[in-house]
mmCIF file of C-alpha atoms and ligand atoms in Angstrom:
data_model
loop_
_atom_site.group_PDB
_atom_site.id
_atom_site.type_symbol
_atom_site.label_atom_id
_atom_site.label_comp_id
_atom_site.label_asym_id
_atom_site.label_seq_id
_atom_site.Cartn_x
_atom_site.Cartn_y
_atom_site.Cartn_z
ATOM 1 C CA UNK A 1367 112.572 40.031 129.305
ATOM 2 C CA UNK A 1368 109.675 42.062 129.405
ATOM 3 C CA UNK A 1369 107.941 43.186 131.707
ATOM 4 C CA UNK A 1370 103.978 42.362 132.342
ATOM 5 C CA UNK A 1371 101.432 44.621 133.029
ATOM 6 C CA UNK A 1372 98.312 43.904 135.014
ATOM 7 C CA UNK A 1373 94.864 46.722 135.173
ATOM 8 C CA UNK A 1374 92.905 45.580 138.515
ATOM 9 C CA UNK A 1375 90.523 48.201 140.343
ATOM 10 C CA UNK A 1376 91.900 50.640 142.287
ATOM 11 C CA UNK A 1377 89.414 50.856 145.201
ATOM 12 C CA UNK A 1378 85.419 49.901 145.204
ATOM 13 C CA UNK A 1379 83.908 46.509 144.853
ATOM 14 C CA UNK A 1380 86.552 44.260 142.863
ATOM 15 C CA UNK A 1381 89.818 45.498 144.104
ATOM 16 C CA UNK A 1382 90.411 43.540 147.775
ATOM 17 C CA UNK A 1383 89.187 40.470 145.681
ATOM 18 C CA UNK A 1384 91.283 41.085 142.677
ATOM 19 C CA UNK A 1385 94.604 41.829 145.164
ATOM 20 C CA UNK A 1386 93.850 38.615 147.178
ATOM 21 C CA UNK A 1387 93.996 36.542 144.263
ATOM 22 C CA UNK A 1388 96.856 37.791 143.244
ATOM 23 C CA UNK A 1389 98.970 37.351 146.224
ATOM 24 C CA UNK A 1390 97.604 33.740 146.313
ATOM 25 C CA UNK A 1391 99.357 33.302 143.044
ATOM 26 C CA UNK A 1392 102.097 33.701 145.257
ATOM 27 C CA UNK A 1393 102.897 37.686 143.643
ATOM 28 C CA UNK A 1394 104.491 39.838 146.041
ATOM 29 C CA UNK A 1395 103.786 43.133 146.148
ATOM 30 C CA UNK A 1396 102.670 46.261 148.161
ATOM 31 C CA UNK A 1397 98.989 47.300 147.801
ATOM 32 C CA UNK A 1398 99.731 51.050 147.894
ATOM 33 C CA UNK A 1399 96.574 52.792 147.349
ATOM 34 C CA UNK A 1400 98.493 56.609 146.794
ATOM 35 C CA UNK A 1401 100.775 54.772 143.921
ATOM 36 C CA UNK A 1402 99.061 53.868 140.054
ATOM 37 C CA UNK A 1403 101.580 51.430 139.518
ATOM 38 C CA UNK A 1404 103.562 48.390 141.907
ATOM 39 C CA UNK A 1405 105.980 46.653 141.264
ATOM 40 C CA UNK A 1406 105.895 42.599 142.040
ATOM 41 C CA UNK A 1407 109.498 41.824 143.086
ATOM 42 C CA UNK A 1408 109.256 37.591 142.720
ATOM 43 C CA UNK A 1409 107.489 37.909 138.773
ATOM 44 C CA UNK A 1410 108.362 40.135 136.018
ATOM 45 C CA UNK A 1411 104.976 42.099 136.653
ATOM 46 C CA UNK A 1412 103.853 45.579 137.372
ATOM 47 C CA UNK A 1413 99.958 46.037 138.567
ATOM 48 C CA UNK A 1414 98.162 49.526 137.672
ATOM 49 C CA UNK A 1415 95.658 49.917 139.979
ATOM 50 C CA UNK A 1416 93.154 52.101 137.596
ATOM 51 C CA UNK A 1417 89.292 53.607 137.823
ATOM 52 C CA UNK A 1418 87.401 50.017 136.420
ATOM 53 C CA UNK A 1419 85.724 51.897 133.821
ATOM 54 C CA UNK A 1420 89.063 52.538 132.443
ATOM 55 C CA UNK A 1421 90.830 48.852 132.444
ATOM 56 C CA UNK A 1422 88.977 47.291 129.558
ATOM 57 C CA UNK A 1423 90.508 50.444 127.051
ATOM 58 C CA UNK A 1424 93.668 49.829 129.126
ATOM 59 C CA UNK A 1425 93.895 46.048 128.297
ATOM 60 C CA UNK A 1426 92.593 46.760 124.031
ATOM 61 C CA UNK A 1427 94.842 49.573 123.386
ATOM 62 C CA UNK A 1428 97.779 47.505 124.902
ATOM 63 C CA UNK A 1429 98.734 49.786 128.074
ATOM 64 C CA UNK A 1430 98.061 46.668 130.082
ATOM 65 C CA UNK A 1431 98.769 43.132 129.017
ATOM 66 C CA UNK A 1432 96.433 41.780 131.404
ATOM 67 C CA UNK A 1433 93.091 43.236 133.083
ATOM 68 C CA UNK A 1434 90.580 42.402 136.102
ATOM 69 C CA UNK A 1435 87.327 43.755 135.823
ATOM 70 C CA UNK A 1436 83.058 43.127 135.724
ATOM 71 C CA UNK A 1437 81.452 41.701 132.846
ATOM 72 C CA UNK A 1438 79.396 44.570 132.832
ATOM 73 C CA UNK A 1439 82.134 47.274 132.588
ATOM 74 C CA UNK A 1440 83.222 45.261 129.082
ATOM 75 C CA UNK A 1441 80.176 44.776 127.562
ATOM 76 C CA UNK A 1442 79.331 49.036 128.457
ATOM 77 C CA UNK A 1443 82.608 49.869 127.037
ATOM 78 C CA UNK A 1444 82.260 48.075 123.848
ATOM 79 C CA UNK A 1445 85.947 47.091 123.439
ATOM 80 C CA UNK A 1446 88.218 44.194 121.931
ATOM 81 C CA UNK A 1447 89.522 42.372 124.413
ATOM 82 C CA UNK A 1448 89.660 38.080 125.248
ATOM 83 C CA UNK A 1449 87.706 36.917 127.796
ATOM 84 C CA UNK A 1450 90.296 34.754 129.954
ATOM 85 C CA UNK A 1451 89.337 33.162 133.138
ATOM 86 C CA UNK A 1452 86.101 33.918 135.141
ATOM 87 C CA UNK A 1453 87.236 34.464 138.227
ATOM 88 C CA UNK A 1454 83.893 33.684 140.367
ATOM 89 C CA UNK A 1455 83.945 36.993 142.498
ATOM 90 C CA UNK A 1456 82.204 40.603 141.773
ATOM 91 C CA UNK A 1457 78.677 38.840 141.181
ATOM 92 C CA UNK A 1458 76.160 40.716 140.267
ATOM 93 C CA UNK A 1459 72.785 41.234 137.676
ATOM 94 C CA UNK A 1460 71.928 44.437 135.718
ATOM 95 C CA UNK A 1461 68.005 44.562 136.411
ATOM 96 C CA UNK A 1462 65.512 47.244 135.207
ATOM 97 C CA UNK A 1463 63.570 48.078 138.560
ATOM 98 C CA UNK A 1464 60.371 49.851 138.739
ATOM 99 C CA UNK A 1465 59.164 51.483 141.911
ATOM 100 C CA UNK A 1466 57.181 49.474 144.604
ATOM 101 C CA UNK A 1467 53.552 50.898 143.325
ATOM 102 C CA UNK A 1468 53.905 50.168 140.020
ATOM 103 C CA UNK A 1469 51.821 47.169 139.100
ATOM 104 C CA UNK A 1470 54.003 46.396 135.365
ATOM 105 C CA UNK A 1471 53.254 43.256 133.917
ATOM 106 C CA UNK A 1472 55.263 42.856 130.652
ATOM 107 C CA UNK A 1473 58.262 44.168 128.932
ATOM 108 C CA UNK A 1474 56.391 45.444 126.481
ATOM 109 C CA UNK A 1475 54.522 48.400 129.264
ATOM 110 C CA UNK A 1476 58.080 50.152 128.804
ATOM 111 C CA UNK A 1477 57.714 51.153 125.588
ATOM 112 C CA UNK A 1478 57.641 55.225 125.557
ATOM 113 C CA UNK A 1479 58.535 55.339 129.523
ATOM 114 C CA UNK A 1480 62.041 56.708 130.825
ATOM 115 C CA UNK A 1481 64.497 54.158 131.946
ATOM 116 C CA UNK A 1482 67.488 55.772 133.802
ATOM 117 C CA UNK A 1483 70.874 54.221 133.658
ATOM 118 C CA UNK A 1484 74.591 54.197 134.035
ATOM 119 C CA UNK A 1485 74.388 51.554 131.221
ATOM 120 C CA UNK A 1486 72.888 52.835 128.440
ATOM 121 C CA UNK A 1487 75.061 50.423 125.734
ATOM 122 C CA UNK A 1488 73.651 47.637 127.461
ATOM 123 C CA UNK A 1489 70.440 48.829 128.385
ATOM 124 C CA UNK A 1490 69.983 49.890 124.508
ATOM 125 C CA UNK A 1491 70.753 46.553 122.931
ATOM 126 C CA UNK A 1492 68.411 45.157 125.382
ATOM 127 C CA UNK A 1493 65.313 46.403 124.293
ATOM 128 C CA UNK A 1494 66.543 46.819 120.545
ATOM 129 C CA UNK A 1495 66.727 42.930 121.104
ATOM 130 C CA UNK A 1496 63.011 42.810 122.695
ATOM 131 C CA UNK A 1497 61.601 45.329 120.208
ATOM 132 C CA UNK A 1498 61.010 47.490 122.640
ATOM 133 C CA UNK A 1499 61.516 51.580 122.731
ATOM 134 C CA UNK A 1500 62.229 53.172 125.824
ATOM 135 C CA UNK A 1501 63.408 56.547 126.567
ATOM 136 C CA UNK A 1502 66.833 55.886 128.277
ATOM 137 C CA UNK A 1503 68.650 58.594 130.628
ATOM 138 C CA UNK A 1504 71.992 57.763 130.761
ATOM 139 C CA UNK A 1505 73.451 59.236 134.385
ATOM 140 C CA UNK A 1506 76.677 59.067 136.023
ATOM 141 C CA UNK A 1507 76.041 57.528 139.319
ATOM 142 C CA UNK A 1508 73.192 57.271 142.199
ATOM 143 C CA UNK A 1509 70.467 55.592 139.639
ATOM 144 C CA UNK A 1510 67.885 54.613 142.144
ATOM 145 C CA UNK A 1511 67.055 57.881 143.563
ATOM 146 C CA UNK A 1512 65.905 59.287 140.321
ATOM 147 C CA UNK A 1513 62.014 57.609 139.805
ATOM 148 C CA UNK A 1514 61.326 59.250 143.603
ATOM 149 C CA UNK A 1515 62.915 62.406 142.211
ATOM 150 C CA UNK A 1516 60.515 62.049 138.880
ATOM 151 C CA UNK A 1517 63.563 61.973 137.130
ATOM 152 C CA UNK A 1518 62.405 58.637 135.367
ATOM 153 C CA UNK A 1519 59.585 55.945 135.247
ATOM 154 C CA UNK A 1520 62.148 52.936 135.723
ATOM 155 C CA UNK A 1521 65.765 52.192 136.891
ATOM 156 C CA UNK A 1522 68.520 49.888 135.436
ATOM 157 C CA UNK A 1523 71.029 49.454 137.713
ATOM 158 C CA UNK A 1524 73.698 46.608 139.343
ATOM 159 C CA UNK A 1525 71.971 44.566 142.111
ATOM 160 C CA UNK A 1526 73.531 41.994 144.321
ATOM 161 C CA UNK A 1527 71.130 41.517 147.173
ATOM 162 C CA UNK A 1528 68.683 43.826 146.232
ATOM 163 C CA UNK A 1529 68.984 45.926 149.641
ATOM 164 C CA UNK A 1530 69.528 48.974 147.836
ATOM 165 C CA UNK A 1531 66.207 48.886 145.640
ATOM 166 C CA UNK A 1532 64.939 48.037 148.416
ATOM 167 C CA UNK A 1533 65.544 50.890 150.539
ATOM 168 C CA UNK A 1534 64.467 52.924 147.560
ATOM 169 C CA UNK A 1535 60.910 51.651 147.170
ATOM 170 C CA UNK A 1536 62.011 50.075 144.116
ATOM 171 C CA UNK A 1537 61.511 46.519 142.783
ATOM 172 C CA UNK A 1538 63.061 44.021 140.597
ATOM 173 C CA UNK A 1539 61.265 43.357 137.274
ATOM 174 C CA UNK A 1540 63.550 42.692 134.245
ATOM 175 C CA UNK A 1541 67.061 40.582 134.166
ATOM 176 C CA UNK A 1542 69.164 42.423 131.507
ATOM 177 C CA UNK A 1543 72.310 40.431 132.444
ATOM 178 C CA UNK A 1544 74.354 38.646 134.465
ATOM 179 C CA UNK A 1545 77.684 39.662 135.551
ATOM 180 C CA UNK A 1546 81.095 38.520 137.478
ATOM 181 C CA UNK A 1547 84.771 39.592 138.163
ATOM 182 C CA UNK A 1548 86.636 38.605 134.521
ATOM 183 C CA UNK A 1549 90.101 38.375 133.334
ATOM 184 C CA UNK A 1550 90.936 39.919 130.306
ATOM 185 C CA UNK A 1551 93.739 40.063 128.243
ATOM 186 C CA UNK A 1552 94.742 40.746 124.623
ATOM 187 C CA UNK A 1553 95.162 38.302 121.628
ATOM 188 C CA UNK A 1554 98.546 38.181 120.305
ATOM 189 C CA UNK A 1555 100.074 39.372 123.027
ATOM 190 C CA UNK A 1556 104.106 39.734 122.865
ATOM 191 C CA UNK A 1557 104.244 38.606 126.235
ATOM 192 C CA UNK A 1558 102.137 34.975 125.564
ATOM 193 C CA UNK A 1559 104.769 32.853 127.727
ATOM 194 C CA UNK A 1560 104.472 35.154 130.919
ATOM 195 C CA UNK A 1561 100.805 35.837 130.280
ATOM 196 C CA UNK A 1562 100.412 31.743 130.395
ATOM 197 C CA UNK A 1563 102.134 31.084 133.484
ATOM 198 C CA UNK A 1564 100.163 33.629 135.414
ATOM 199 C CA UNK A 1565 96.962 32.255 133.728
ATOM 200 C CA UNK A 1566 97.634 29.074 134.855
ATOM 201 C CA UNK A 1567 98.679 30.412 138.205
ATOM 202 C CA UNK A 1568 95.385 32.010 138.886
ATOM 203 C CA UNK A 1569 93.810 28.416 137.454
ATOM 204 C CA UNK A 1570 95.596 26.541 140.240
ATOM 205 C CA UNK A 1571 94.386 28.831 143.114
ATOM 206 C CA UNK A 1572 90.650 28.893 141.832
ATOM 207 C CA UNK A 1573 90.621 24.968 141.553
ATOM 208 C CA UNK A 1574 91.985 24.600 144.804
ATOM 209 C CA UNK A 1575 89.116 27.481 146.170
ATOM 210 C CA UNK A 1576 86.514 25.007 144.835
ATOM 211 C CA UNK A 1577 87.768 22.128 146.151
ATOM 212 C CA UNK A 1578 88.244 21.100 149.910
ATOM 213 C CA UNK A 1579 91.614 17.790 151.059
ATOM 214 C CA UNK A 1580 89.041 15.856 153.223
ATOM 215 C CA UNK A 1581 90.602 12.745 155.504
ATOM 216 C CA UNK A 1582 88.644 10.119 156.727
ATOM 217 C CA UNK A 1583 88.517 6.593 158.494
ATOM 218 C CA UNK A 1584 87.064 3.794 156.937
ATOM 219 C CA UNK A 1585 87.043 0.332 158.399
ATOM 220 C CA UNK A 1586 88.569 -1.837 154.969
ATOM 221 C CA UNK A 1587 84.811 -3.586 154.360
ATOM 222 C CA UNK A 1588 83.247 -0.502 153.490
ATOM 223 C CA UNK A 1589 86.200 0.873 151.368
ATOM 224 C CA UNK A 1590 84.847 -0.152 148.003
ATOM 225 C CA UNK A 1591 81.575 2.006 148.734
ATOM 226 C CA UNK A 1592 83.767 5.335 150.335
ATOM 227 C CA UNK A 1593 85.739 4.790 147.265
ATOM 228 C CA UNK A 1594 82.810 4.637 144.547
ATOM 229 C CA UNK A 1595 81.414 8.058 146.290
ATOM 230 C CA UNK A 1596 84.860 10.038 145.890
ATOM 231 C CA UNK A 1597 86.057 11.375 143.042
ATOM 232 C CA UNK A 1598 89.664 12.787 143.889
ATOM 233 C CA UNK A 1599 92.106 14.554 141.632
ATOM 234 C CA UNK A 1600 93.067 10.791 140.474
ATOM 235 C CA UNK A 1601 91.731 8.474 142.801
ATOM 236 C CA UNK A 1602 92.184 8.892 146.577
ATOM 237 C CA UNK A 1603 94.870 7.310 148.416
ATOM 238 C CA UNK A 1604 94.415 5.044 150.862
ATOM 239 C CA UNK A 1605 96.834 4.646 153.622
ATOM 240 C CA UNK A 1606 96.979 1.927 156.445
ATOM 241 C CA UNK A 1607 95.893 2.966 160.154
ATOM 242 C CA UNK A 1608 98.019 0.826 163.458
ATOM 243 C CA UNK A 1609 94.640 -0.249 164.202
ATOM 244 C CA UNK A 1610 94.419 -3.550 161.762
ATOM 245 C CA UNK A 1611 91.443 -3.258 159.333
ATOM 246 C CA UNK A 1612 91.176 0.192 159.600
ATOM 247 C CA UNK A 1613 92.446 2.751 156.609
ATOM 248 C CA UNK A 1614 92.732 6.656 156.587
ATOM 249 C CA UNK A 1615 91.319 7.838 153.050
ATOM 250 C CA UNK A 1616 92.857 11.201 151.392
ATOM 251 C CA UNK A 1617 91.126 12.678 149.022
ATOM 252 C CA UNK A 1618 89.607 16.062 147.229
ATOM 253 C CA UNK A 1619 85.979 17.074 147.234
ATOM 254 C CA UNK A 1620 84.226 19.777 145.158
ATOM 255 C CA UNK A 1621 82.916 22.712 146.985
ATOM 256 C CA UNK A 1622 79.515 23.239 145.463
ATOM 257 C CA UNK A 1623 78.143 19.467 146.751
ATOM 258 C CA UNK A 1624 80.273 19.322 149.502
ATOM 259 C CA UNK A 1625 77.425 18.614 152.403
ATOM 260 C CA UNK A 1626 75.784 16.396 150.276
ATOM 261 C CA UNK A 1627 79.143 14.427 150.198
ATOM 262 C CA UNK A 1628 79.938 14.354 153.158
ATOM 263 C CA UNK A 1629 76.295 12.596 154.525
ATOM 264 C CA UNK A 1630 76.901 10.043 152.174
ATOM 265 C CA UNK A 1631 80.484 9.122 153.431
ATOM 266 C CA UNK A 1632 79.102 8.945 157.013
ATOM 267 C CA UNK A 1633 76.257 6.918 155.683
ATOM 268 C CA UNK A 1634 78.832 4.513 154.053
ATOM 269 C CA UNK A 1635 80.853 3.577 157.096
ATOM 270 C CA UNK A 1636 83.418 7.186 157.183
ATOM 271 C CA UNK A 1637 84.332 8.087 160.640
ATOM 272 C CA UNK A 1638 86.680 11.250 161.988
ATOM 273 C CA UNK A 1639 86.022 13.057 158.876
ATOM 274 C CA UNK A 1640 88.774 16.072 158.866
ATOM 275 C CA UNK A 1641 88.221 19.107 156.299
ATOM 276 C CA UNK A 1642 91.087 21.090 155.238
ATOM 277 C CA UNK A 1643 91.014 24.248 152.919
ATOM 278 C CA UNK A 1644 93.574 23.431 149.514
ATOM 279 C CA UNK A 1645 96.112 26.471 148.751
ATOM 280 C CA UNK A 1646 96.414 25.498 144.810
ATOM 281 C CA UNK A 1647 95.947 22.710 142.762
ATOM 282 C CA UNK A 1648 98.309 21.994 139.603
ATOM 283 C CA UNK A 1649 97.440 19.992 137.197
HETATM 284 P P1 ATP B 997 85.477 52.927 140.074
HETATM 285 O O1 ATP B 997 85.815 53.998 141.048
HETATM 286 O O2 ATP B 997 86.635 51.970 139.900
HETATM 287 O O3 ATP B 997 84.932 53.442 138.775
HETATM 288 P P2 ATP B 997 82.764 51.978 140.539
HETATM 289 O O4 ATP B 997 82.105 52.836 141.566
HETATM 290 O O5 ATP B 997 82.450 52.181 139.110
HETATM 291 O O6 ATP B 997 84.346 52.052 140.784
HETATM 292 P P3 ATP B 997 82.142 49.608 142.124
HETATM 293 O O7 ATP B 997 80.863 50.038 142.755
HETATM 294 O O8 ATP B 997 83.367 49.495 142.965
HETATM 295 O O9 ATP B 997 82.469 50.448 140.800
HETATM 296 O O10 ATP B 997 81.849 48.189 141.432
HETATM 297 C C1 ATP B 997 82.820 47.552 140.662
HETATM 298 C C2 ATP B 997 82.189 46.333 140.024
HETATM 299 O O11 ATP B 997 81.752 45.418 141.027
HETATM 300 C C3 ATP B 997 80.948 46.555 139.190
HETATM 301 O O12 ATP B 997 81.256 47.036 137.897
HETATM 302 C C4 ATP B 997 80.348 45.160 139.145
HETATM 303 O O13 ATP B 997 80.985 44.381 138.148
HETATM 304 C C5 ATP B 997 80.713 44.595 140.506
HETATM 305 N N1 ATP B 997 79.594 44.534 141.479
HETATM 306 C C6 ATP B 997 79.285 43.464 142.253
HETATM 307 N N2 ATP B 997 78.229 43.687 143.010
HETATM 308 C C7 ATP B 997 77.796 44.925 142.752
HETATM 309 C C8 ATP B 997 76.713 45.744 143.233
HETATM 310 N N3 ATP B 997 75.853 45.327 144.128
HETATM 311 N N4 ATP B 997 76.616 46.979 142.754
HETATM 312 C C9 ATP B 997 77.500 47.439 141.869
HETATM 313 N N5 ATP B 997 78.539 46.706 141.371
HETATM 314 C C10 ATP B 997 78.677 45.463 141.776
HETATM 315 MG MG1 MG B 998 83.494 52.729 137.595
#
């Protein structure tokens, strides 16, 4: 059998993610950070750890079966790859930025002004797309230090909290896109059965990250209400307490409404409410 080969960052922003969801998936392996490659010793799979500007060539050109990297990276790099799984981590816009004084209204005020960038693909079907002709300065790194150097009239850069334009004296003023941790892989693979498994590995952990195994009390009158408010993997199960009358109901809530949930229950008769995190979920 062959062996599988996954591209995940080597160190900055994505890596610690991508190696925790990986050993969630139950992969065992040493996270050295002198070695390119590891070995996992319970899954035919090596990972390369790999520069992230690098991975989506890796993952077209066939190096790599398998790759973890930003939306952003992909869409700079131009290559053909198959978007697999979002994997809900890495978050983060491209924004054009202007600095603090500037009193810009419209898109259209950057036509003939300097926009520097580490994105220039991007940034350059952007404005082809909004008509709009900007002088773009493609750099290699530390974008939002160049309008206070009078390198450039405008910035478009990664945010996440917006600390760092901050700091600068720069602004927000233009979403360009939107961008998170992605798996990517290759169609046609020779490895399909292998790249499936772990697919559906990695599906099982970030269902179960989304979801919390809530148990709660219900005295058996309000039952039919609990039930109508939860909607489980199946349905819950309901299990008999000593105390007659009284039932213990198991069940699965999503993450995103989980407060919202929860009121409701209490409202509905649910007492001793225990939350416990969910390791994976297979379907
Ligand atoms: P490498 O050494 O691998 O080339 P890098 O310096 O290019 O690393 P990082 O800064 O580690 O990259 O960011 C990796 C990815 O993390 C980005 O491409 C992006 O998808 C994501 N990311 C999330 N939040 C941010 C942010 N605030 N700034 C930059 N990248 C972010
Ligand atoms: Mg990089």
């Amino acid at each position: 059998m062959k062996t599988l080969k996954i591209a995940i960052q080597k160190s900055g922003r994505l890596n610690e993610k991508s190696v925790e969801l990986l050993k969630n998936c139950g992969l065992s392996f040493e996270n050295y950070k002198s070695s390119l490659i590891s070995p996992v010793s319970n899954f035919p799979l090596e990972i390369l750890f790999l520069r992230d500007d690098d991975i989506p060539e890796y993952v077209q050109d066939g190096i790599a079966d398998l790759g973890i990297v930003g939306e952003n990276v992909i869409q700079e790099t131009e290559v053909k790859v198959s978007y697999l799984q979002r994997l809900g981590f890495g978050k983060c816009s491209l924004k054009i930025a202007v600095p603090n004084t500037d009193d810009i209204q419209s898109l259209a005020e950057l036509n003939g002004k300097s926009i520097a960038t580490t994105y220039p693909v991007i940034l350059g079907k952007f404005l082809k797309e909004k008509g709009i002709t900007s002088d773009i300065r493609t750099i290699s790194g530390s974008v939002e230090i160049s309008p206070g150097l009078g390198l450039s009239d405008a910035i478009c850069d990664l945010v996440s909290t917006g600390g760092t334009l901050k700091s600068n004296g720069l602004k927000p003023f233009a979403d360009v896109m939107s961008s998170e941790a992605m798996l990517i892989g290759r169609a046609g693979s020779e490895n399909e059965d292998l790249v499936q498994e772990l697919i559906q590995r990695i599906q099982s952990v970030l269902r179960a990250k989304e979801t919390k195994y809530v148990v709660l009390n219900v005295h058996k009158d309000s039952l039919p209400a609990i039930i109508a408010l939860l909607p489980g993997v199946k349905s819950p199960s309901v299990i008999s307490l000593a105390e007659e009358n009284w039932v213990a109901v198991h069940t699965v809530i999503p993450e995103r409404d989980f407060w919202d949930r929860i009121s409701q229950l209490k409202q509905a008769g649910a007492q001793g409410i225990v939350v416990m995190p969910i390791e994976k979920i297979i379907l």
